[in-house]
Amino acid sequence: MKNFLLIAILAIYSSACLCQSAPKPYGPLPTKAQLNWQETEMYCIVHWGPDTYTNKEWGYGDEDPKLIDLKQFDALQIVSAAKAGGFKGIVVVAKHHDGFCLWPTKTTEHNITKSPYKNGKGDIVREYRQACDKLNMKMGIYCSPWDRNSAIYGKPEYVTNVFRKQITELYTNYGPLFITWFDGANGGDGYYGGAREMRTIDRSTYYDWPNTWAIARKLQPGAAIFGDVGPDVRWLGNEKGEAGETSWETYTPHSPDSTKLPANSFVKSDEGIEGHRDGKYWMPAECDVALRPGWFYHKSEDGKSKSPKELLNLYYKSVGRGACLDLGLSPDQNGRLPIDEVETLRKFGAILRNTFNTNIAQGATLKASNIRGGNAALYGPKMLLDNDRYSYWATDNKVKTPELIIDMHHNKSFNIIRLRENIKLGQRIDSVAIDAWRSGKWKQIATATSIGANKLIRLPQDENTSKVRLRIIKSAACIALSDFGLYKETID
Ligand code: FUL
């Protein structure tokens, strides 16, 4: 009898524990480097080099380093403008397709020491590092695989003796990076040490990506690797800065040889925009877009840069769709950002701060239709309001379509809704609907798909209500929602 009682007590106890244990992760999961990248949300990629002086976007590689006569370069001016815009990092284009290296590399003569800058003692990459450290900004590096200057581009030795040595220098000597950026472009023609000819390569095999990425993994384990198809962050397939309204964090790359790791340059742009539900890899999208029409500065494009409102639209279509926004900045021939662009960034940052500083749902009473194991302290909906991406409201394993009522007690006005999942447990939620309490009835005001790391819903007009209801319409597993926010977009 005694034994029977003991077994019964143990059985009740362990089933309660089971219900209160964390939900099982669903599908592919982000790595630490991917989580850090995701939290960065917005960063700027800075293009400056010989093209800035030749009015080109893709230099041939025959540009004379003497062109670069920088008198007022100030990395702090550029990095602080980005910071004022709310960006959290900078990707330095250390070498573009013209092969000119902005740091004193041992791999080629075609580098900053051959320019008049600081009498041949300059190191632009180091100056960015110092500015980033000073302003507490993250740093990433872009080193173009395509090199239109190198005489041996196209031969295997270029990859082993030049390109890989360059990234080794960059990943060893310039501190911790949050992203290593690999571009997929190859237009064929170039200077190539004077040969001036077409050199096409097989983009999926020439750089031997698994072994090239291994250098980044070893030297910069905290960095997410960006490439056309990852392996950590995927390209969308366009440079407009817009992810799909439905945008999954997971993706299955199309590789010529599906038995191998994802090969670069096999993104299908329409699929890059939306990703794949239940894709094989955790591979969220980066939305890259230039502030000006081109990536490099061209005088003829002065006054044509995007406005704060245009940046805001892009923000909702990138960060608001679970991707990151990578905005191109183009310092001019003095090495400075044009003053009107500094002002644009400041205004954009102010709109974001004013909008997202106050979660209007704070202080509301939250009533969930289900709480995992009934354990409100661990998995209750109050976790949605603590501004922590990884604490979460969870439901019992079988409950995939719960509801939540957010009672604010008084009428409040808002026009943005924010939802986030705890992505450490994967992307679980397919779709949701949101209702507002209007004249004694629930009225649906919004729907959204693919919640993931961040989902911002912009309502067509202000909503004035005291109660909001969130309905999870479809989820692949019990939910692990980390954030619910209501905001009022404030543009002066
Ligand atoms: C592209 C490059 O070809 C552009 O010049 C620019 O660097 C952009 C960020 O990536 O693919």
Short mmCIF file of C-alpha atoms and ligand atoms in Angstrom, two decimals:
data_model
loop_
_atom_site.label_atom_id
_atom_site.label_comp_id
_atom_site.label_asym_id
_atom_site.label_seq_id
_atom_site.Cartn_x
_atom_site.Cartn_y
_atom_site.Cartn_z
CA MET A 1 0.00 0.00 0.00
CA LYS A 2 2.81 2.31 1.03
CA ASN A 3 4.61 1.57 -2.26
CA PHE A 4 1.48 2.16 -4.25
CA LEU A 5 1.02 5.59 -2.65
CA LEU A 6 4.64 6.48 -3.31
CA ILE A 7 4.34 5.49 -7.00
CA ALA A 8 1.11 7.48 -7.35
CA ILE A 9 2.71 10.58 -5.79
CA LEU A 10 5.77 10.22 -8.03
CA ALA A 11 3.59 9.81 -11.13
CA ILE A 12 1.61 12.98 -10.35
CA TYR A 13 4.79 14.87 -9.53
CA SER A 14 6.61 13.82 -12.71
CA SER A 15 3.67 14.61 -15.00
CA ALA A 16 3.50 18.09 -13.44
CA CYS A 17 7.27 18.45 -14.03
CA LEU A 18 6.87 17.29 -17.63
CA CYS A 19 4.28 19.96 -18.30
CA GLN A 20 6.51 22.55 -16.75
CA SER A 21 9.65 21.54 -18.60
CA ALA A 22 10.53 23.86 -21.47
CA PRO A 23 8.87 23.16 -24.83
CA LYS A 24 10.93 21.02 -27.19
CA PRO A 25 12.68 23.15 -29.84
CA TYR A 26 11.06 23.05 -33.29
CA GLY A 27 13.05 22.71 -36.54
CA PRO A 28 16.51 24.21 -37.19
CA LEU A 29 17.78 26.58 -34.51
CA PRO A 30 19.98 29.68 -34.63
CA THR A 31 23.59 29.51 -33.48
CA LYS A 32 25.02 32.01 -30.98
CA ALA A 33 26.51 34.03 -33.84
CA GLN A 34 23.14 34.11 -35.61
CA LEU A 35 21.38 35.24 -32.43
CA ASN A 36 23.90 38.05 -32.02
CA TRP A 37 23.41 39.05 -35.66
CA GLN A 38 19.62 38.98 -35.24
CA GLU A 39 19.79 41.23 -32.19
CA THR A 40 21.86 43.72 -34.20
CA GLU A 41 18.80 44.37 -36.41
CA MET A 42 20.30 47.31 -38.33
CA TYR A 43 23.80 48.01 -39.53
CA CYS A 44 25.47 50.05 -42.27
CA ILE A 45 27.81 48.84 -45.01
CA VAL A 46 30.33 51.49 -46.00
CA HIS A 47 31.67 51.64 -49.56
CA TRP A 48 34.60 53.95 -50.12
CA GLY A 49 37.68 53.42 -52.31
CA PRO A 50 39.02 54.13 -55.83
CA ASP A 51 35.46 54.05 -57.24
CA THR A 52 34.70 57.12 -55.13
CA TYR A 53 37.18 59.03 -57.30
CA THR A 54 36.49 57.47 -60.71
CA ASN A 55 32.71 57.69 -60.68
CA LYS A 56 32.39 53.92 -61.10
CA GLU A 57 30.48 51.26 -59.17
CA TRP A 58 32.77 48.40 -60.20
CA GLY A 59 36.37 49.55 -60.77
CA TYR A 60 38.49 47.54 -63.21
CA GLY A 61 41.42 47.18 -60.87
CA ASP A 62 43.74 49.45 -62.86
CA GLU A 63 43.06 52.56 -60.73
CA ASP A 64 46.10 54.48 -59.53
CA PRO A 65 46.27 54.52 -55.69
CA LYS A 66 47.53 58.12 -55.96
CA LEU A 67 43.91 59.05 -56.68
CA ILE A 68 43.15 58.56 -53.06
CA ASP A 69 44.05 61.80 -51.43
CA LEU A 70 42.00 61.81 -48.29
CA LYS A 71 42.34 64.98 -46.30
CA GLN A 72 39.40 64.85 -43.91
CA PHE A 73 38.58 61.17 -43.47
CA ASP A 74 37.05 60.68 -40.09
CA ALA A 75 35.74 57.22 -39.26
CA LEU A 76 34.10 58.70 -36.16
CA GLN A 77 31.97 61.03 -38.27
CA ILE A 78 30.64 58.06 -40.28
CA VAL A 79 30.18 55.63 -37.40
CA SER A 80 28.53 58.22 -35.15
CA ALA A 81 26.07 59.18 -37.91
CA ALA A 82 25.12 55.51 -38.20
CA LYS A 83 24.74 55.26 -34.44
CA ALA A 84 22.48 58.31 -34.31
CA GLY A 85 20.33 56.53 -36.91
CA GLY A 86 19.80 53.63 -34.51
CA PHE A 87 22.21 51.30 -36.36
CA LYS A 88 24.22 49.00 -34.14
CA GLY A 89 27.09 48.06 -36.41
CA ILE A 90 29.24 48.87 -39.43
CA VAL A 91 30.39 46.54 -42.21
CA VAL A 92 33.62 47.91 -43.63
CA VAL A 93 34.17 47.20 -47.32
CA ALA A 94 37.87 46.49 -46.88
CA LYS A 95 38.30 45.39 -50.52
CA HIS A 96 35.79 45.81 -53.33
CA HIS A 97 35.87 44.15 -56.76
CA ASP A 98 38.69 46.48 -57.91
CA GLY A 99 41.02 44.65 -55.53
CA PHE A 100 42.23 47.78 -53.72
CA CYS A 101 42.86 46.95 -50.06
CA LEU A 102 42.11 49.61 -47.46
CA TRP A 103 44.52 48.04 -45.01
CA PRO A 104 48.30 47.48 -45.31
CA THR A 105 48.11 43.91 -46.58
CA LYS A 106 51.08 41.71 -47.37
CA THR A 107 49.14 40.01 -50.18
CA THR A 108 49.24 42.74 -52.83
CA GLU A 109 50.89 46.06 -53.63
CA HIS A 110 47.48 47.40 -54.56
CA ASN A 111 46.71 48.81 -51.14
CA ILE A 112 46.38 51.95 -49.05
CA THR A 113 50.12 52.23 -48.31
CA LYS A 114 50.65 53.12 -51.97
CA SER A 115 48.33 56.11 -51.69
CA PRO A 116 49.28 59.54 -50.33
CA TYR A 117 47.03 58.92 -47.31
CA LYS A 118 49.07 59.50 -44.14
CA ASN A 119 52.20 59.29 -46.30
CA GLY A 120 51.67 55.60 -46.91
CA LYS A 121 51.10 54.80 -43.23
CA GLY A 122 47.31 54.75 -43.31
CA ASP A 123 45.04 51.89 -42.31
CA ILE A 124 41.37 52.67 -42.90
CA VAL A 125 40.14 49.36 -41.44
CA ARG A 126 41.98 50.09 -38.17
CA GLU A 127 40.44 53.56 -38.02
CA TYR A 128 36.96 52.04 -38.33
CA ARG A 129 37.81 49.57 -35.59
CA GLN A 130 38.86 52.36 -33.26
CA ALA A 131 35.73 54.38 -34.04
CA CYS A 132 33.48 51.32 -33.50
CA ASP A 133 35.15 50.58 -30.17
CA LYS A 134 34.85 54.16 -29.05
CA LEU A 135 31.15 54.31 -29.90
CA ASN A 136 30.31 50.78 -28.79
CA MET A 137 29.31 49.71 -32.29
CA LYS A 138 29.79 46.22 -33.72
CA MET A 139 32.05 45.73 -36.72
CA GLY A 140 31.90 43.44 -39.72
CA ILE A 141 34.10 43.03 -42.79
CA TYR A 142 33.40 42.69 -46.51
CA CYS A 143 36.34 41.44 -48.58
CA SER A 144 35.34 40.89 -52.19
CA PRO A 145 36.17 37.41 -53.52
CA TRP A 146 36.17 38.79 -57.08
CA ASP A 147 39.40 40.73 -57.65
CA ARG A 148 39.79 42.58 -60.92
CA ASN A 149 43.32 43.69 -60.07
CA SER A 150 44.94 40.33 -59.37
CA ALA A 151 46.96 38.82 -62.22
CA ILE A 152 46.20 35.33 -60.95
CA TYR A 153 42.46 35.73 -60.46
CA GLY A 154 40.81 32.63 -61.89
CA LYS A 155 43.66 30.29 -60.89
CA PRO A 156 43.41 28.18 -57.71
CA GLU A 157 46.44 30.07 -56.28
CA TYR A 158 44.43 33.29 -56.11
CA VAL A 159 42.07 31.62 -53.65
CA THR A 160 44.75 29.96 -51.56
CA ASN A 161 47.53 32.57 -51.69
CA VAL A 162 45.68 35.83 -52.01
CA PHE A 163 42.03 35.78 -51.02
CA ARG A 164 42.30 33.44 -48.06
CA LYS A 165 45.40 35.26 -46.82
CA GLN A 166 43.54 38.54 -47.03
CA ILE A 167 40.63 37.34 -44.95
CA THR A 168 43.09 35.74 -42.54
CA GLU A 169 44.78 39.14 -42.03
CA LEU A 170 41.44 40.87 -41.64
CA TYR A 171 39.96 38.31 -39.26
CA THR A 172 43.14 38.18 -37.17
CA ASN A 173 44.16 41.79 -36.75
CA TYR A 174 41.00 43.83 -36.39
CA GLY A 175 39.22 42.48 -33.34
CA PRO A 176 35.93 40.62 -33.02
CA LEU A 177 33.47 40.81 -35.91
CA PHE A 178 29.72 40.24 -35.85
CA ILE A 179 29.51 39.42 -39.57
CA THR A 180 31.81 38.34 -42.37
CA TRP A 181 30.34 39.37 -45.69
CA PHE A 182 31.00 37.39 -48.88
CA ASP A 183 29.81 38.94 -52.08
CA GLY A 184 28.69 36.77 -54.97
CA ALA A 185 29.32 39.16 -57.89
CA ASN A 186 31.53 38.32 -60.85
CA GLY A 187 31.07 40.33 -64.01
CA GLY A 188 33.93 38.62 -65.89
CA ASP A 189 36.05 41.41 -67.35
CA GLY A 190 38.87 43.19 -65.55
CA TYR A 191 42.43 44.49 -65.59
CA TYR A 192 43.89 41.30 -64.07
CA GLY A 193 47.47 42.55 -63.83
CA GLY A 194 47.32 44.05 -67.31
CA ALA A 195 45.75 41.10 -69.16
CA ARG A 196 42.51 43.06 -69.59
CA GLU A 197 40.31 40.14 -70.43
CA MET A 198 37.23 38.17 -69.41
CA ARG A 199 37.70 35.69 -66.59
CA THR A 200 34.69 33.77 -65.50
CA ILE A 201 34.80 31.22 -62.75
CA ASP A 202 32.34 28.69 -61.41
CA ARG A 203 31.01 30.62 -58.45
CA SER A 204 29.82 27.56 -56.63
CA THR A 205 33.16 25.71 -56.70
CA TYR A 206 36.01 28.18 -57.39
CA TYR A 207 36.27 29.65 -53.88
CA ASP A 208 35.82 26.22 -52.26
CA TRP A 209 33.39 27.76 -49.81
CA PRO A 210 33.46 25.09 -47.11
CA ASN A 211 37.21 25.63 -46.66
CA THR A 212 36.96 29.41 -47.04
CA TRP A 213 34.16 29.63 -44.48
CA ALA A 214 36.24 27.44 -42.17
CA ILE A 215 38.70 30.35 -41.85
CA ALA A 216 35.90 32.63 -40.65
CA ARG A 217 34.62 29.96 -38.28
CA LYS A 218 38.06 29.47 -36.78
CA LEU A 219 39.21 33.07 -36.53
CA GLN A 220 35.86 34.76 -35.89
CA PRO A 221 33.62 32.20 -34.20
CA GLY A 222 31.25 34.97 -33.06
CA ALA A 223 30.59 36.19 -36.61
CA ALA A 224 27.62 35.18 -38.74
CA ILE A 225 28.70 34.39 -42.29
CA PHE A 226 26.73 36.18 -45.00
CA GLY A 227 26.72 34.90 -48.57
CA ASP A 228 24.28 34.52 -51.44
CA VAL A 229 22.94 31.46 -49.72
CA GLY A 230 24.38 31.73 -46.28
CA PRO A 231 25.61 29.62 -44.66
CA ASP A 232 24.35 31.75 -41.72
CA VAL A 233 22.58 34.69 -43.33
CA ARG A 234 21.02 34.55 -46.78
CA TRP A 235 20.83 37.21 -49.46
CA LEU A 236 17.30 38.13 -50.44
CA GLY A 237 18.11 38.15 -54.11
CA ASN A 238 17.46 41.89 -54.50
CA GLU A 239 19.06 45.11 -53.30
CA LYS A 240 15.82 46.93 -52.55
CA GLY A 241 15.92 46.23 -48.82
CA GLU A 242 12.56 44.47 -48.68
CA ALA A 243 11.84 41.01 -47.30
CA GLY A 244 8.57 39.28 -48.12
CA GLU A 245 5.51 39.92 -46.01
CA THR A 246 5.83 36.25 -45.23
CA SER A 247 9.52 35.66 -44.57
CA TRP A 248 10.73 32.47 -42.95
CA GLU A 249 13.99 32.35 -41.02
CA THR A 250 14.73 28.95 -42.50
CA TYR A 251 15.89 28.09 -46.00
CA THR A 252 16.91 25.16 -48.15
CA PRO A 253 19.54 26.30 -50.67
CA HIS A 254 19.48 25.02 -54.21
CA SER A 255 22.85 23.52 -54.75
CA PRO A 256 24.02 21.89 -57.94
CA ASP A 257 25.04 19.02 -55.76
CA SER A 258 22.47 18.61 -53.05
CA THR A 259 24.68 16.21 -51.15
CA LYS A 260 27.13 19.02 -50.41
CA LEU A 261 26.89 22.00 -48.10
CA PRO A 262 24.99 24.93 -49.57
CA ALA A 263 27.05 26.41 -52.38
CA ASN A 264 27.17 30.14 -52.92
CA SER A 265 25.29 31.83 -55.76
CA PHE A 266 22.40 29.46 -55.97
CA VAL A 267 19.79 31.66 -54.42
CA LYS A 268 16.52 31.84 -56.30
CA SER A 269 15.56 35.41 -55.69
CA ASP A 270 11.82 34.83 -55.29
CA GLU A 271 12.55 32.15 -52.70
CA GLY A 272 15.21 34.27 -50.94
CA ILE A 273 12.56 36.92 -50.26
CA GLU A 274 10.20 34.53 -48.50
CA GLY A 275 12.52 31.77 -47.35
CA HIS A 276 11.10 28.29 -46.87
CA ARG A 277 8.72 27.13 -44.17
CA ASP A 278 10.54 24.18 -42.61
CA GLY A 279 13.73 24.93 -44.57
CA LYS A 280 16.70 22.73 -43.81
CA TYR A 281 18.88 25.45 -42.27
CA TRP A 282 18.33 28.40 -39.96
CA MET A 283 19.30 31.06 -42.50
CA PRO A 284 17.48 34.36 -42.02
CA ALA A 285 17.63 37.14 -44.60
CA GLU A 286 19.67 40.30 -44.77
CA CYS A 287 18.06 43.21 -46.64
CA ASP A 288 20.81 45.29 -48.23
CA VAL A 289 20.00 48.60 -49.83
CA ALA A 290 22.00 51.77 -50.44
CA LEU A 291 21.03 55.14 -48.96
CA ARG A 292 22.01 56.75 -52.27
CA PRO A 293 21.16 55.30 -55.70
CA GLY A 294 24.62 53.66 -55.93
CA TRP A 295 26.82 51.96 -53.34
CA PHE A 296 29.69 54.40 -53.98
CA TYR A 297 29.57 58.18 -53.85
CA HIS A 298 28.88 59.95 -57.16
CA LYS A 299 28.47 63.70 -57.22
CA SER A 300 25.67 63.40 -59.78
CA GLU A 301 23.64 61.54 -57.17
CA ASP A 302 23.82 64.29 -54.56
CA GLY A 303 20.36 65.08 -53.23
CA LYS A 304 19.01 61.72 -54.40
CA SER A 305 19.40 59.81 -51.17
CA LYS A 306 16.45 58.27 -49.37
CA SER A 307 14.44 60.35 -46.93
CA PRO A 308 13.84 59.42 -43.25
CA LYS A 309 10.32 58.31 -44.20
CA GLU A 310 11.62 56.05 -46.95
CA LEU A 311 14.08 54.53 -44.49
CA LEU A 312 11.22 53.98 -42.09
CA ASN A 313 9.24 52.10 -44.75
CA LEU A 314 12.29 49.93 -45.36
CA TYR A 315 12.65 49.34 -41.64
CA TYR A 316 9.15 47.85 -41.45
CA LYS A 317 9.82 45.72 -44.52
CA SER A 318 13.13 44.35 -43.26
CA VAL A 319 13.55 44.41 -39.47
CA GLY A 320 9.76 44.26 -39.19
CA ARG A 321 9.77 41.03 -41.16
CA GLY A 322 12.35 39.18 -39.10
CA ALA A 323 15.32 40.16 -41.29
CA CYS A 324 18.16 42.64 -40.68
CA LEU A 325 18.55 45.93 -42.52
CA ASP A 326 21.99 46.60 -44.04
CA LEU A 327 22.05 50.19 -45.27
CA GLY A 328 24.79 51.32 -47.66
CA LEU A 329 26.62 54.53 -46.77
CA SER A 330 28.93 56.23 -49.25
CA PRO A 331 31.50 58.69 -47.89
CA ASP A 332 32.55 61.29 -50.44
CA GLN A 333 36.00 62.11 -51.85
CA ASN A 334 36.99 63.75 -48.57
CA GLY A 335 36.05 60.55 -46.77
CA ARG A 336 33.03 62.10 -45.08
CA LEU A 337 29.31 61.48 -45.21
CA PRO A 338 27.43 64.30 -46.90
CA ILE A 339 25.88 66.51 -44.24
CA ASP A 340 22.29 66.08 -45.47
CA GLU A 341 22.68 62.32 -45.10
CA VAL A 342 23.94 62.71 -41.55
CA GLU A 343 20.76 64.68 -40.88
CA THR A 344 18.58 62.02 -42.57
CA LEU A 345 20.08 59.34 -40.35
CA ARG A 346 19.54 61.45 -37.24
CA LYS A 347 15.89 62.03 -38.09
CA PHE A 348 15.31 58.36 -38.87
CA GLY A 349 16.86 57.37 -35.54
CA ALA A 350 14.67 59.89 -33.71
CA ILE A 351 11.49 58.47 -35.29
CA LEU A 352 12.46 54.96 -34.21
CA ARG A 353 13.31 56.04 -30.68
CA ASN A 354 10.14 58.06 -30.24
CA THR A 355 7.99 55.27 -31.64
CA PHE A 356 9.44 52.29 -29.83
CA ASN A 357 10.42 53.81 -26.49
CA THR A 358 7.04 53.15 -24.91
CA ASN A 359 5.13 49.93 -25.17
CA ILE A 360 1.56 51.07 -24.77
CA ALA A 361 0.57 47.59 -23.60
CA GLN A 362 2.74 48.01 -20.45
CA GLY A 363 0.59 47.82 -17.35
CA ALA A 364 -2.19 45.89 -19.09
CA THR A 365 -3.82 42.83 -17.53
CA LEU A 366 -3.02 39.77 -19.64
CA LYS A 367 -5.34 36.80 -19.75
CA ALA A 368 -4.16 33.72 -21.65
CA SER A 369 -6.42 30.81 -22.64
CA ASN A 370 -3.63 28.42 -21.66
CA ILE A 371 -0.33 28.59 -19.76
CA ARG A 372 2.16 25.76 -19.87
CA GLY A 373 1.67 23.49 -16.86
CA GLY A 374 -0.37 26.30 -15.29
CA ASN A 375 2.98 27.78 -14.30
CA ALA A 376 2.45 31.52 -14.77
CA ALA A 377 5.71 32.40 -13.01
CA LEU A 378 7.74 30.52 -15.64
CA TYR A 379 5.59 30.61 -18.78
CA GLY A 380 2.92 33.21 -18.14
CA PRO A 381 2.02 36.03 -20.54
CA LYS A 382 3.71 38.66 -18.36
CA MET A 383 6.91 37.51 -20.10
CA LEU A 384 5.59 39.29 -23.20
CA LEU A 385 6.07 42.70 -21.61
CA ASP A 386 9.51 42.38 -20.02
CA ASN A 387 11.43 43.40 -23.15
CA ASP A 388 13.45 40.19 -23.06
CA ARG A 389 13.64 38.35 -26.39
CA TYR A 390 14.09 35.00 -24.72
CA SER A 391 11.63 34.92 -21.82
CA TYR A 392 8.30 33.73 -23.19
CA TRP A 393 4.69 32.78 -22.82
CA ALA A 394 4.35 29.08 -23.56
CA THR A 395 1.40 26.71 -23.81
CA ASP A 396 0.98 23.03 -23.10
CA ASN A 397 2.31 20.73 -25.82
CA LYS A 398 -1.11 20.14 -27.33
CA VAL A 399 -2.23 23.77 -27.33
CA LYS A 400 -1.22 25.34 -30.62
CA THR A 401 -3.96 27.93 -31.10
CA PRO A 402 -4.25 29.81 -27.82
CA GLU A 403 -5.68 33.29 -27.32
CA LEU A 404 -4.59 36.20 -25.22
CA ILE A 405 -6.58 39.21 -24.06
CA ILE A 406 -4.65 42.38 -23.34
CA ASP A 407 -6.84 44.58 -21.18
CA MET A 408 -5.47 48.11 -20.91
CA HIS A 409 -8.40 49.30 -18.77
CA HIS A 410 -8.68 52.62 -20.62
CA ASN A 411 -8.76 53.56 -24.27
CA LYS A 412 -5.29 53.81 -25.76
CA SER A 413 -4.22 54.83 -29.24
CA PHE A 414 -1.65 52.85 -31.27
CA ASN A 415 -0.82 52.00 -34.89
CA ILE A 416 2.00 49.45 -34.64
CA ILE A 417 1.83 45.91 -33.23
CA ARG A 418 5.00 43.98 -32.44
CA LEU A 419 5.31 40.22 -31.96
CA ARG A 420 8.41 38.14 -31.35
CA GLU A 421 9.02 34.46 -30.79
CA ASN A 422 11.76 33.09 -28.60
CA ILE A 423 13.75 31.91 -31.61
CA LYS A 424 16.06 29.83 -29.43
CA LEU A 425 13.17 27.35 -29.69
CA GLY A 426 12.85 27.76 -33.46
CA GLN A 427 10.24 29.43 -35.64
CA ARG A 428 6.97 27.90 -34.47
CA ILE A 429 4.10 30.22 -35.33
CA ASP A 430 2.68 30.27 -38.87
CA SER A 431 -0.04 32.87 -38.49
CA VAL A 432 -1.91 35.09 -36.05
CA ALA A 433 -4.87 37.47 -36.01
CA ILE A 434 -5.41 40.52 -33.81
CA ASP A 435 -8.75 41.94 -32.75
CA ALA A 436 -9.71 45.20 -31.09
CA TRP A 437 -12.67 45.66 -28.73
CA ARG A 438 -15.00 48.05 -30.51
CA SER A 439 -18.52 48.94 -29.31
CA GLY A 440 -18.84 45.82 -27.21
CA LYS A 441 -17.55 43.41 -29.91
CA TRP A 442 -14.28 42.01 -31.16
CA LYS A 443 -13.27 43.32 -34.57
CA GLN A 444 -10.34 41.84 -36.46
CA ILE A 445 -7.80 44.58 -37.22
CA ALA A 446 -4.76 42.66 -38.48
CA THR A 447 -3.31 39.32 -39.46
CA ALA A 448 0.31 38.26 -39.85
CA THR A 449 2.31 35.25 -40.96
CA SER A 450 5.80 33.87 -40.10
CA ILE A 451 6.35 35.57 -36.74
CA GLY A 452 9.97 34.55 -35.98
CA ALA A 453 12.47 36.98 -34.49
CA ASN A 454 10.39 40.07 -35.06
CA LYS A 455 7.11 41.00 -36.71
CA LEU A 456 5.93 44.57 -36.97
CA ILE A 457 2.41 45.18 -38.18
CA ARG A 458 1.69 48.71 -39.31
CA LEU A 459 -2.02 49.47 -39.10
CA PRO A 460 -3.52 51.61 -41.87
CA GLN A 461 -4.91 53.96 -39.20
CA ASP A 462 -4.71 54.64 -35.48
CA GLU A 463 -6.63 52.20 -33.32
CA ASN A 464 -8.30 53.51 -30.16
CA THR A 465 -9.34 50.79 -27.81
CA SER A 466 -9.08 49.50 -24.25
CA LYS A 467 -8.80 45.79 -25.14
CA VAL A 468 -6.88 43.82 -27.74
CA ARG A 469 -7.05 40.10 -28.46
CA LEU A 470 -4.30 38.03 -30.00
CA ARG A 471 -5.34 34.77 -31.65
CA ILE A 472 -2.73 32.25 -32.74
CA ILE A 473 -4.28 30.80 -35.88
CA LYS A 474 -1.66 28.23 -36.78
CA SER A 475 1.48 26.98 -35.11
CA ALA A 476 3.67 23.99 -35.87
CA ALA A 477 4.17 23.32 -32.14
CA CYS A 478 3.01 24.75 -28.84
CA ILE A 479 3.88 28.43 -28.81
CA ALA A 480 6.89 30.23 -27.28
CA LEU A 481 6.03 33.89 -27.79
CA SER A 482 8.42 36.37 -26.21
CA ASP A 483 7.05 39.79 -26.99
CA PHE A 484 3.82 41.67 -27.52
CA GLY A 485 4.00 45.41 -28.07
CA LEU A 486 1.68 48.22 -29.10
CA TYR A 487 3.27 51.45 -30.30
CA LYS A 488 2.31 54.76 -31.76
CA GLU A 489 4.42 55.85 -34.73
CA THR A 490 5.54 59.39 -34.10
CA ILE A 491 6.75 61.47 -37.03
CA ASP A 492 7.19 65.19 -36.47
C1 FUL B 1 26.98 43.75 -54.60
C2 FUL B 1 28.24 44.35 -55.19
O1 FUL B 1 28.45 43.96 -56.52
C3 FUL B 1 28.02 45.83 -55.05
O2 FUL B 1 29.01 46.58 -55.68
C4 FUL B 1 27.94 46.15 -53.56
O3 FUL B 1 29.19 45.91 -52.96
C5 FUL B 1 26.84 45.34 -52.89
C6 FUL B 1 26.75 45.51 -51.40
O4 FUL B 1 27.00 43.96 -53.19
O5 FUL B 1 26.73 42.49 -54.93
#
